[in-house]
mmCIF file of C-alpha atoms in Angstrom:
data_model
loop_
_atom_site.group_PDB
_atom_site.id
_atom_site.type_symbol
_atom_site.label_atom_id
_atom_site.label_comp_id
_atom_site.label_asym_id
_atom_site.label_seq_id
_atom_site.Cartn_x
_atom_site.Cartn_y
_atom_site.Cartn_z
ATOM 1 C CA MET A 87 -4.232 -69.614 -63.804
ATOM 2 C CA GLN A 88 -2.142 -67.441 -66.224
ATOM 3 C CA VAL A 89 0.528 -69.151 -68.447
ATOM 4 C CA THR A 90 3.951 -67.823 -68.028
ATOM 5 C CA MET A 91 6.969 -67.736 -70.026
ATOM 6 C CA LYS A 92 8.376 -70.438 -67.936
ATOM 7 C CA ASP A 93 5.501 -72.608 -68.639
ATOM 8 C CA VAL A 94 6.085 -72.449 -72.262
ATOM 9 C CA ALA A 95 9.849 -73.246 -71.712
ATOM 10 C CA ARG A 96 8.816 -76.417 -69.738
ATOM 11 C CA GLU A 97 6.439 -77.574 -72.485
ATOM 12 C CA ALA A 98 8.913 -76.853 -75.274
ATOM 13 C CA GLY A 99 11.868 -78.399 -73.426
ATOM 14 C CA VAL A 100 13.953 -75.319 -73.849
ATOM 15 C CA SER A 101 15.273 -72.558 -71.574
ATOM 16 C CA ALA A 102 13.340 -69.342 -70.688
ATOM 17 C CA SER A 103 15.900 -67.464 -72.534
ATOM 18 C CA THR A 104 15.363 -69.342 -75.698
ATOM 19 C CA VAL A 105 11.553 -68.472 -75.272
ATOM 20 C CA SER A 106 12.431 -64.826 -74.877
ATOM 21 C CA ARG A 107 14.622 -64.871 -77.889
ATOM 22 C CA VAL A 108 11.808 -66.377 -80.067
ATOM 23 C CA LEU A 109 9.187 -64.021 -78.869
ATOM 24 C CA THR A 110 11.503 -60.936 -79.206
ATOM 25 C CA GLY A 111 12.211 -61.814 -82.787
ATOM 26 C CA ALA A 112 15.837 -62.776 -82.439
ATOM 27 C CA THR A 113 17.342 -64.554 -85.497
ATOM 28 C CA ARG A 114 19.925 -66.718 -83.831
ATOM 29 C CA VAL A 115 17.641 -69.532 -82.659
ATOM 30 C CA VAL A 116 17.857 -73.260 -83.884
ATOM 31 C CA PRO A 117 14.833 -73.713 -86.266
ATOM 32 C CA ALA A 118 13.708 -76.880 -84.390
ATOM 33 C CA LYS A 119 13.750 -74.976 -81.069
ATOM 34 C CA ARG A 120 11.772 -72.011 -82.479
ATOM 35 C CA ALA A 121 9.160 -74.326 -83.830
ATOM 36 C CA ALA A 122 8.898 -76.078 -80.434
ATOM 37 C CA VAL A 123 8.291 -72.824 -78.787
ATOM 38 C CA GLU A 124 5.694 -71.798 -81.119
ATOM 39 C CA ARG A 125 3.823 -75.178 -80.863
ATOM 40 C CA ALA A 126 4.080 -74.800 -76.972
ATOM 41 C CA CYS A 127 2.664 -71.217 -77.102
ATOM 42 C CA LYS A 128 -0.285 -72.615 -79.226
ATOM 43 C CA LYS A 129 -0.841 -75.378 -77.200
ATOM 44 C CA LEU A 130 -0.901 -73.513 -73.643
ATOM 45 C CA GLY A 131 -2.654 -70.416 -75.307
ATOM 46 C CA TYR A 132 0.138 -68.191 -74.211
ATOM 47 C CA HIS A 133 0.196 -64.618 -75.501
ATOM 48 C CA PRO A 134 3.146 -62.518 -75.017
ATOM 49 C CA ASP A 135 2.096 -59.414 -72.872
ATOM 50 C CA GLY A 136 2.232 -55.756 -73.791
ATOM 51 C CA LEU A 137 5.722 -55.206 -72.601
ATOM 52 C CA ALA A 138 7.143 -58.258 -74.347
ATOM 53 C CA ALA A 139 5.525 -57.127 -77.568
ATOM 54 C CA ALA A 140 7.362 -53.755 -77.158
ATOM 55 C CA LEU A 141 10.548 -55.397 -76.617
ATOM 56 C CA ARG A 142 10.520 -56.884 -80.240
ATOM 57 C CA ASN A 143 10.846 -53.423 -81.452
ATOM 58 C CA ARG A 144 12.924 -51.780 -78.787
ATOM 59 C CA SER A 145 15.182 -54.702 -77.717
ATOM 60 C CA SER A 146 16.608 -53.055 -74.449
ATOM 61 C CA GLN A 147 14.834 -55.759 -72.428
ATOM 62 C CA SER A 148 14.819 -53.634 -69.136
ATOM 63 C CA VAL A 149 12.689 -51.394 -67.194
ATOM 64 C CA GLY A 150 13.729 -48.597 -64.894
ATOM 65 C CA ILE A 151 12.773 -48.624 -61.475
ATOM 66 C CA LEU A 152 13.336 -45.084 -59.526
ATOM 67 C CA VAL A 153 12.716 -44.451 -55.888
ATOM 68 C CA PRO A 154 13.214 -41.372 -53.579
ATOM 69 C CA ASP A 155 15.399 -43.172 -51.138
ATOM 70 C CA ILE A 156 16.659 -46.782 -51.412
ATOM 71 C CA GLU A 157 17.282 -46.732 -47.657
ATOM 72 C CA ASN A 158 13.522 -46.381 -46.995
ATOM 73 C CA PRO A 159 12.499 -49.967 -45.601
ATOM 74 C CA ILE A 160 9.324 -50.131 -47.602
ATOM 75 C CA PHE A 161 11.057 -50.056 -51.066
ATOM 76 C CA PRO A 162 13.141 -53.407 -51.048
ATOM 77 C CA ALA A 163 10.041 -55.509 -50.552
ATOM 78 C CA VAL A 164 8.262 -53.542 -53.232
ATOM 79 C CA ILE A 165 11.319 -53.680 -55.633
ATOM 80 C CA ARG A 166 11.852 -57.370 -55.047
ATOM 81 C CA ALA A 167 8.198 -58.287 -55.843
ATOM 82 C CA ALA A 168 8.221 -55.862 -58.983
ATOM 83 C CA GLU A 169 11.595 -57.617 -60.294
ATOM 84 C CA HIS A 170 10.221 -61.021 -59.846
ATOM 85 C CA GLU A 171 6.915 -60.166 -61.754
ATOM 86 C CA LEU A 172 9.072 -58.619 -64.794
ATOM 87 C CA ALA A 173 11.418 -61.569 -64.748
ATOM 88 C CA LEU A 174 8.394 -63.510 -66.077
ATOM 89 C CA ALA A 175 8.656 -61.542 -69.355
ATOM 90 C CA ALA A 176 12.431 -61.835 -69.306
ATOM 91 C CA VAL A 177 12.794 -58.323 -68.496
ATOM 92 C CA ASP A 178 15.750 -56.853 -66.365
ATOM 93 C CA VAL A 179 15.564 -54.050 -63.772
ATOM 94 C CA VAL A 180 17.754 -50.985 -63.739
ATOM 95 C CA LEU A 181 17.389 -49.454 -60.127
ATOM 96 C CA CYS A 182 18.116 -45.899 -59.433
ATOM 97 C CA ASP A 183 17.936 -43.739 -56.289
ATOM 98 C CA ALA A 184 16.824 -40.061 -56.541
ATOM 99 C CA ASP A 185 18.188 -39.206 -53.000
ATOM 100 C CA ASN A 186 14.855 -37.355 -52.145
ATOM 101 C CA ASP A 187 15.882 -34.607 -54.595
ATOM 102 C CA VAL A 188 13.751 -33.502 -57.432
ATOM 103 C CA ALA A 189 16.651 -32.458 -59.650
ATOM 104 C CA VAL A 190 18.500 -35.594 -59.144
ATOM 105 C CA GLU A 191 15.148 -37.483 -60.056
ATOM 106 C CA ALA A 192 15.120 -35.651 -63.137
ATOM 107 C CA ARG A 193 18.696 -36.724 -63.981
ATOM 108 C CA ARG A 194 18.094 -40.272 -63.159
ATOM 109 C CA LEU A 195 14.880 -40.309 -65.461
ATOM 110 C CA ASP A 196 17.071 -38.960 -68.334
ATOM 111 C CA THR A 197 19.651 -41.357 -67.617
ATOM 112 C CA LEU A 198 17.313 -44.276 -67.741
ATOM 113 C CA LEU A 199 15.590 -43.111 -71.054
ATOM 114 C CA ARG A 200 19.075 -42.720 -72.665
ATOM 115 C CA ARG A 201 19.624 -46.283 -71.866
ATOM 116 C CA ARG A 202 16.516 -47.057 -73.679
ATOM 117 C CA VAL A 203 14.512 -48.782 -70.965
ATOM 118 C CA ASP A 204 11.226 -50.189 -72.366
ATOM 119 C CA GLY A 205 9.298 -48.799 -69.420
ATOM 120 C CA LEU A 206 9.338 -47.030 -65.817
ATOM 121 C CA LEU A 207 8.161 -47.754 -62.370
ATOM 122 C CA VAL A 208 8.517 -44.438 -60.495
ATOM 123 C CA CYS A 209 7.838 -43.273 -56.965
ATOM 124 C CA PRO A 210 7.802 -39.461 -57.320
ATOM 125 C CA VAL A 211 9.942 -37.466 -54.838
ATOM 126 C CA HIS A 212 7.264 -34.679 -54.771
ATOM 127 C CA ARG A 213 3.770 -34.540 -55.697
ATOM 128 C CA GLU A 214 4.069 -31.257 -57.639
ATOM 129 C CA HIS A 215 7.783 -30.659 -58.472
ATOM 130 C CA SER A 216 8.344 -34.035 -59.831
ATOM 131 C CA ALA A 217 5.497 -33.755 -62.378
ATOM 132 C CA PRO A 218 7.355 -31.926 -65.265
ATOM 133 C CA ALA A 219 10.139 -34.681 -65.597
ATOM 134 C CA LEU A 220 7.881 -37.313 -65.062
ATOM 135 C CA ARG A 221 5.492 -36.138 -67.733
ATOM 136 C CA ALA A 222 8.324 -35.849 -70.215
ATOM 137 C CA ALA A 223 9.222 -39.625 -69.335
ATOM 138 C CA ALA A 224 5.851 -40.836 -69.445
ATOM 139 C CA LEU A 225 5.477 -39.424 -73.046
ATOM 140 C CA ARG A 226 8.201 -41.595 -74.106
ATOM 141 C CA VAL A 227 7.759 -45.017 -72.409
ATOM 142 C CA PRO A 228 5.029 -46.747 -70.483
ATOM 143 C CA THR A 229 5.169 -45.528 -67.047
ATOM 144 C CA VAL A 230 3.542 -46.532 -63.712
ATOM 145 C CA GLN A 231 3.533 -44.410 -60.602
ATOM 146 C CA LEU A 232 4.559 -46.483 -57.336
ATOM 147 C CA ASP A 233 3.232 -45.686 -53.894
ATOM 148 C CA ARG A 234 2.956 -41.943 -54.652
ATOM 149 C CA TYR A 235 1.740 -39.911 -57.679
ATOM 150 C CA ALA A 236 2.616 -36.602 -59.307
ATOM 151 C CA LEU A 237 0.305 -36.983 -62.314
ATOM 152 C CA THR A 238 -3.336 -38.073 -62.191
ATOM 153 C CA ASP A 239 -3.424 -39.106 -65.700
ATOM 154 C CA VAL A 240 -0.597 -41.787 -65.512
ATOM 155 C CA ASP A 241 -1.231 -45.202 -64.186
ATOM 156 C CA PHE A 242 -0.809 -45.442 -60.355
ATOM 157 C CA VAL A 243 -0.629 -48.372 -57.780
ATOM 158 C CA GLY A 244 -0.753 -47.354 -54.166
ATOM 159 C CA THR A 245 -2.747 -47.803 -50.805
ATOM 160 C CA ASP A 246 -6.322 -47.333 -49.800
ATOM 161 C CA GLN A 247 -5.511 -44.573 -47.130
ATOM 162 C CA ASP A 248 -9.195 -44.329 -46.015
ATOM 163 C CA SER A 249 -9.354 -48.266 -45.352
ATOM 164 C CA GLY A 250 -6.200 -47.917 -43.451
ATOM 165 C CA MET A 251 -6.734 -45.029 -41.371
ATOM 166 C CA ARG A 252 -10.358 -46.049 -40.634
ATOM 167 C CA GLN A 253 -8.876 -49.236 -39.097
ATOM 168 C CA VAL A 254 -6.456 -47.219 -36.995
ATOM 169 C CA VAL A 255 -8.985 -44.862 -35.606
ATOM 170 C CA GLU A 256 -11.392 -47.400 -34.965
ATOM 171 C CA HIS A 257 -8.939 -49.656 -33.211
ATOM 172 C CA LEU A 258 -7.763 -46.580 -31.099
ATOM 173 C CA ARG A 259 -11.451 -45.585 -30.261
ATOM 174 C CA ASP A 260 -11.939 -49.349 -28.967
ATOM 175 C CA ARG A 261 -8.954 -48.988 -26.854
ATOM 176 C CA GLY A 262 -10.312 -45.988 -25.122
ATOM 177 C CA ALA A 263 -8.675 -43.092 -27.053
ATOM 178 C CA ARG A 264 -10.826 -39.844 -26.975
ATOM 179 C CA THR A 265 -8.020 -37.339 -28.326
ATOM 180 C CA ALA A 266 -5.256 -38.309 -30.903
ATOM 181 C CA VAL A 267 -2.840 -36.516 -33.294
ATOM 182 C CA PHE A 268 -1.278 -37.683 -36.685
ATOM 183 C CA VAL A 269 2.409 -37.147 -36.896
ATOM 184 C CA GLY A 270 3.701 -37.166 -40.473
ATOM 185 C CA GLY A 271 1.602 -35.297 -42.787
ATOM 186 C CA TYR A 272 3.458 -33.623 -45.702
ATOM 187 C CA ARG A 273 1.631 -31.830 -48.554
ATOM 188 C CA GLY A 274 4.690 -32.642 -50.948
ATOM 189 C CA MET A 275 4.054 -36.385 -50.651
ATOM 190 C CA SER A 276 0.791 -37.643 -52.024
ATOM 191 C CA SER A 277 0.793 -40.650 -49.691
ATOM 192 C CA LEU A 278 1.314 -38.660 -46.443
ATOM 193 C CA THR A 279 -1.089 -35.933 -47.510
ATOM 194 C CA GLU A 280 -3.895 -38.657 -48.098
ATOM 195 C CA ARG A 281 -3.043 -40.513 -45.001
ATOM 196 C CA ALA A 282 -3.265 -37.436 -42.898
ATOM 197 C CA GLN A 283 -6.509 -36.137 -44.179
ATOM 198 C CA ALA A 284 -7.984 -39.729 -43.910
ATOM 199 C CA PHE A 285 -6.997 -39.720 -40.378
ATOM 200 C CA GLU A 286 -8.698 -36.559 -39.760
ATOM 201 C CA ARG A 287 -11.866 -37.637 -41.435
ATOM 202 C CA ALA A 288 -11.970 -40.971 -39.542
ATOM 203 C CA CYS A 289 -11.608 -39.066 -36.224
ATOM 204 C CA ALA A 290 -14.539 -36.912 -37.028
ATOM 205 C CA GLU A 291 -16.719 -39.916 -37.945
ATOM 206 C CA HIS A 292 -15.638 -41.729 -34.698
ATOM 207 C CA GLY A 293 -15.972 -39.173 -32.090
ATOM 208 C CA ILE A 294 -12.108 -38.703 -31.294
ATOM 209 C CA ALA A 295 -11.020 -35.173 -31.070
ATOM 210 C CA ALA A 296 -7.843 -34.716 -33.626
ATOM 211 C CA ARG A 297 -5.309 -32.274 -32.962
ATOM 212 C CA PRO A 298 -3.828 -30.296 -35.835
ATOM 213 C CA THR A 299 -1.581 -32.729 -37.901
ATOM 214 C CA VAL A 300 2.175 -32.443 -37.390
ATOM 215 C CA ASP A 301 3.908 -32.134 -40.643
ATOM 216 C CA VAL A 302 7.001 -34.117 -41.338
ATOM 217 C CA ARG A 303 9.229 -33.831 -44.434
ATOM 218 C CA PHE A 304 10.964 -37.044 -43.764
ATOM 219 C CA PRO A 305 9.273 -39.518 -41.743
ATOM 220 C CA ASP A 306 12.205 -41.252 -40.222
ATOM 221 C CA ALA A 307 13.351 -42.129 -36.672
ATOM 222 C CA ASP A 308 15.222 -38.909 -36.275
ATOM 223 C CA ASN A 309 12.132 -36.830 -36.974
ATOM 224 C CA GLY A 310 10.030 -39.127 -34.789
ATOM 225 C CA ARG A 311 12.560 -38.243 -31.790
ATOM 226 C CA ARG A 312 12.468 -34.563 -32.532
ATOM 227 C CA HIS A 313 8.615 -34.452 -32.733
ATOM 228 C CA ALA A 314 8.184 -36.352 -29.664
ATOM 229 C CA ARG A 315 10.314 -33.590 -27.940
ATOM 230 C CA ASP A 316 7.811 -30.962 -29.442
ATOM 231 C CA LEU A 317 4.710 -32.831 -28.156
ATOM 232 C CA LEU A 318 6.281 -33.230 -24.651
ATOM 233 C CA ALA A 319 7.363 -29.468 -24.362
ATOM 234 C CA ARG A 320 3.585 -28.549 -25.175
ATOM 235 C CA GLY A 321 2.463 -30.667 -22.313
ATOM 236 C CA GLY A 322 -0.649 -32.770 -22.097
ATOM 237 C CA LEU A 323 -0.242 -35.669 -24.496
ATOM 238 C CA PRO A 324 -3.066 -36.967 -26.383
ATOM 239 C CA ASP A 325 -4.575 -40.376 -25.910
ATOM 240 C CA ALA A 326 -3.133 -41.716 -28.867
ATOM 241 C CA ILE A 327 -0.339 -40.729 -31.454
ATOM 242 C CA ALA A 328 -0.925 -42.115 -35.120
ATOM 243 C CA CYS A 329 2.390 -41.997 -37.110
ATOM 244 C CA ALA A 330 2.990 -41.868 -40.836
ATOM 245 C CA SER A 331 5.427 -44.566 -40.855
ATOM 246 C CA ASP A 332 6.979 -47.164 -38.581
ATOM 247 C CA GLU A 333 10.307 -45.547 -38.595
ATOM 248 C CA LEU A 334 8.716 -42.357 -37.206
ATOM 249 C CA ALA A 335 6.965 -44.249 -34.518
ATOM 250 C CA PHE A 336 10.265 -45.945 -33.529
ATOM 251 C CA GLY A 337 12.039 -42.720 -32.879
ATOM 252 C CA LEU A 338 9.006 -41.178 -31.130
ATOM 253 C CA LEU A 339 8.682 -44.235 -28.815
ATOM 254 C CA VAL A 340 12.352 -44.119 -27.993
ATOM 255 C CA GLU A 341 11.985 -40.367 -27.032
ATOM 256 C CA LEU A 342 8.888 -40.862 -25.057
ATOM 257 C CA ARG A 343 10.176 -43.609 -22.836
ATOM 258 C CA ALA A 344 13.373 -41.795 -22.210
ATOM 259 C CA ALA A 345 11.147 -39.140 -20.678
ATOM 260 C CA GLY A 346 9.367 -41.595 -18.518
ATOM 261 C CA VAL A 347 6.062 -41.797 -20.775
ATOM 262 C CA ARG A 348 4.723 -45.433 -20.863
ATOM 263 C CA CYS A 349 3.276 -46.810 -23.905
ATOM 264 C CA PRO A 350 0.427 -48.073 -24.043
ATOM 265 C CA GLU A 351 -0.299 -47.179 -20.350
ATOM 266 C CA ASP A 352 0.074 -43.452 -20.888
ATOM 267 C CA VAL A 353 -0.265 -43.066 -24.708
ATOM 268 C CA LEU A 354 -1.296 -45.456 -27.404
ATOM 269 C CA VAL A 355 1.088 -45.324 -30.502
ATOM 270 C CA THR A 356 0.685 -46.782 -33.987
ATOM 271 C CA GLY A 357 2.953 -46.891 -37.149
ATOM 272 C CA HIS A 358 2.420 -47.429 -40.801
ATOM 273 C CA ASP A 359 3.871 -49.842 -43.176
ATOM 274 C CA ASP A 360 4.415 -52.926 -40.904
ATOM 275 C CA ILE A 361 8.278 -53.324 -41.872
ATOM 276 C CA PRO A 362 9.805 -56.276 -40.233
ATOM 277 C CA ALA A 363 11.216 -54.173 -37.280
ATOM 278 C CA ALA A 364 7.728 -53.358 -36.223
ATOM 279 C CA GLY A 365 7.173 -56.844 -34.837
ATOM 280 C CA TYR A 366 10.323 -56.851 -32.867
ATOM 281 C CA MET A 367 9.451 -53.463 -31.535
ATOM 282 C CA GLU A 368 5.608 -54.692 -30.648
ATOM 283 C CA LEU A 369 4.386 -51.609 -32.621
ATOM 284 C CA THR A 370 0.719 -51.775 -33.981
ATOM 285 C CA SER A 371 1.001 -50.989 -37.550
ATOM 286 C CA VAL A 372 -0.925 -50.916 -40.886
ATOM 287 C CA ASN A 373 0.197 -53.611 -43.245
ATOM 288 C CA GLN A 374 -0.039 -52.106 -46.888
ATOM 289 C CA SER A 375 0.912 -55.511 -48.649
ATOM 290 C CA LEU A 376 4.213 -54.099 -50.019
ATOM 291 C CA PRO A 377 5.001 -56.995 -52.337
ATOM 292 C CA ASP A 378 1.509 -57.054 -53.788
ATOM 293 C CA LYS A 379 2.177 -53.406 -54.506
ATOM 294 C CA GLY A 380 5.336 -54.173 -56.439
ATOM 295 C CA ARG A 381 3.645 -57.055 -58.264
ATOM 296 C CA GLU A 382 0.643 -55.017 -59.295
ATOM 297 C CA ALA A 383 2.748 -52.169 -60.484
ATOM 298 C CA ALA A 384 4.738 -54.448 -62.761
ATOM 299 C CA ARG A 385 1.560 -56.059 -64.083
ATOM 300 C CA LEU A 386 0.162 -52.677 -65.143
ATOM 301 C CA LEU A 387 3.437 -51.809 -66.944
ATOM 302 C CA ARG A 388 3.328 -55.415 -68.590
ATOM 303 C CA HIS A 389 -0.483 -55.051 -69.704
ATOM 304 C CA GLN A 390 -0.676 -51.413 -70.958
ATOM 305 C CA SER A 391 -4.127 -49.779 -71.291
ATOM 306 C CA SER A 392 -5.343 -46.682 -73.364
ATOM 307 C CA SER A 393 -6.734 -45.174 -70.390
ATOM 308 C CA PRO A 394 -4.975 -44.322 -67.004
ATOM 309 C CA ARG A 395 -5.760 -46.781 -64.179
ATOM 310 C CA GLN A 396 -5.487 -46.343 -60.561
ATOM 311 C CA VAL A 397 -5.196 -49.405 -58.333
ATOM 312 C CA ARG A 398 -5.447 -48.966 -54.437
ATOM 313 C CA LEU A 399 -4.691 -51.929 -52.289
ATOM 314 C CA THR A 400 -6.724 -52.550 -49.183
ATOM 315 C CA PRO A 401 -4.298 -52.578 -46.147
ATOM 316 C CA THR A 402 -4.681 -54.510 -42.858
ATOM 317 C CA LEU A 403 -4.097 -53.282 -39.084
ATOM 318 C CA VAL A 404 -1.783 -55.302 -37.156
ATOM 319 C CA ALA A 405 -2.412 -54.809 -33.562
ATOM 320 C CA ARG A 406 0.357 -55.311 -31.146
ATOM 321 C CA THR A 407 1.535 -54.135 -27.669
ATOM 322 C CA SER A 408 2.031 -50.304 -28.294
ATOM 323 C CA THR A 409 -1.841 -50.100 -28.247
ATOM 324 C CA ALA A 410 -2.809 -52.932 -25.735
ATOM 325 C CA ARG A 411 -4.702 -50.878 -23.399
ATOM 326 C CA PRO A 412 -7.879 -52.766 -22.564
ATOM 327 C CA SER A 413 -11.047 -51.392 -23.826
ATOM 328 C CA PRO A 414 -13.336 -49.344 -21.413
ATOM 329 C CA ALA A 415 -15.846 -52.218 -21.295
ATOM 330 C CA TYR A 416 -13.231 -54.599 -20.346
ATOM 331 C CA ALA A 417 -11.761 -52.438 -17.829
ATOM 332 C CA ALA A 418 -15.176 -52.031 -16.178
ATOM 333 C CA ALA A 419 -15.783 -55.818 -16.175
ATOM 334 C CA GLY A 420 -12.366 -56.399 -14.227
ATOM 335 C CA PRO A 421 -9.966 -59.008 -14.379
ATOM 336 C CA ALA A 422 -12.356 -61.708 -13.280
ATOM 337 C CA ALA A 423 -14.078 -61.194 -16.703
ATOM 338 C CA GLU A 424 -11.210 -62.853 -18.484
ATOM 339 C CA GLY A 425 -11.353 -66.053 -16.429
ATOM 340 C CA SER A 426 -15.223 -66.200 -16.770
ATOM 341 C CA HIS A 427 -14.572 -67.420 -20.326
ATOM 342 C CA GLY A 428 -12.817 -70.567 -19.240
#
């Protein structure tokens, strides 16, 4: 088990803030307490992490977190977990919102650097247009890209999109789907681009005819409703609709039901992210371990490496009522099959 600053504080009989002051070289520490902390570190084998070591020279004791849109429901869980992990090194968090705007993002990065943050956790607004400002920032302080990336040679923590989409497609196939469409691809967002491409590959591998991906700039409920109307206007819905986010799926479901389309009887619908509301809406969704993503990004920032690292967390499909159509084998067996299992 990894020894933390809290463990050192408990062993030394002092506060975590006192341990932090000793480790960062502060002079205003009572000699007896400093000695106690040093003894505790030696006894427990505690070694300050890379970020804490940097703090001894920089002294701001803060990390900047910059996200495209704080109202996006995936970010609170990620930020909270990252903040808790950074607190283990007595590091504070400065949170900024880029308002889904590359120009605003660049200004926020400049603001954070002027505040002399010791590192950055950044979810880029755009996979190409965010790169120049992010590159400039990464040359100045340790930086980890979170959930999305704009630079391939800077640390990144995200989701294994191939695994997630394979689970979705296999589930839809088992539920009898033979045609499907992915709603939410967007080339400006690395996560959505990878998700759409992974879905198409999985469909080809499992014999499902995939219609052309529907591009969505912002995968929110309003766009879900708009694209549901577009799908209805074209006529002949596919067997399944996989959405790039839960919010997109929520809007789509509302519009489909308003048009008299039943789910799952007429169409199977899946979301992505497994935000808390997905459970209330009985939406089948891909849980991408949001707290783990935040913790892992903070750990990479705390423990710097000379070479760029990519961490992709394996997601898990959570099946609910929105895809509850019986499989063909179950349907062929008939209702009596259920009772035969006792």
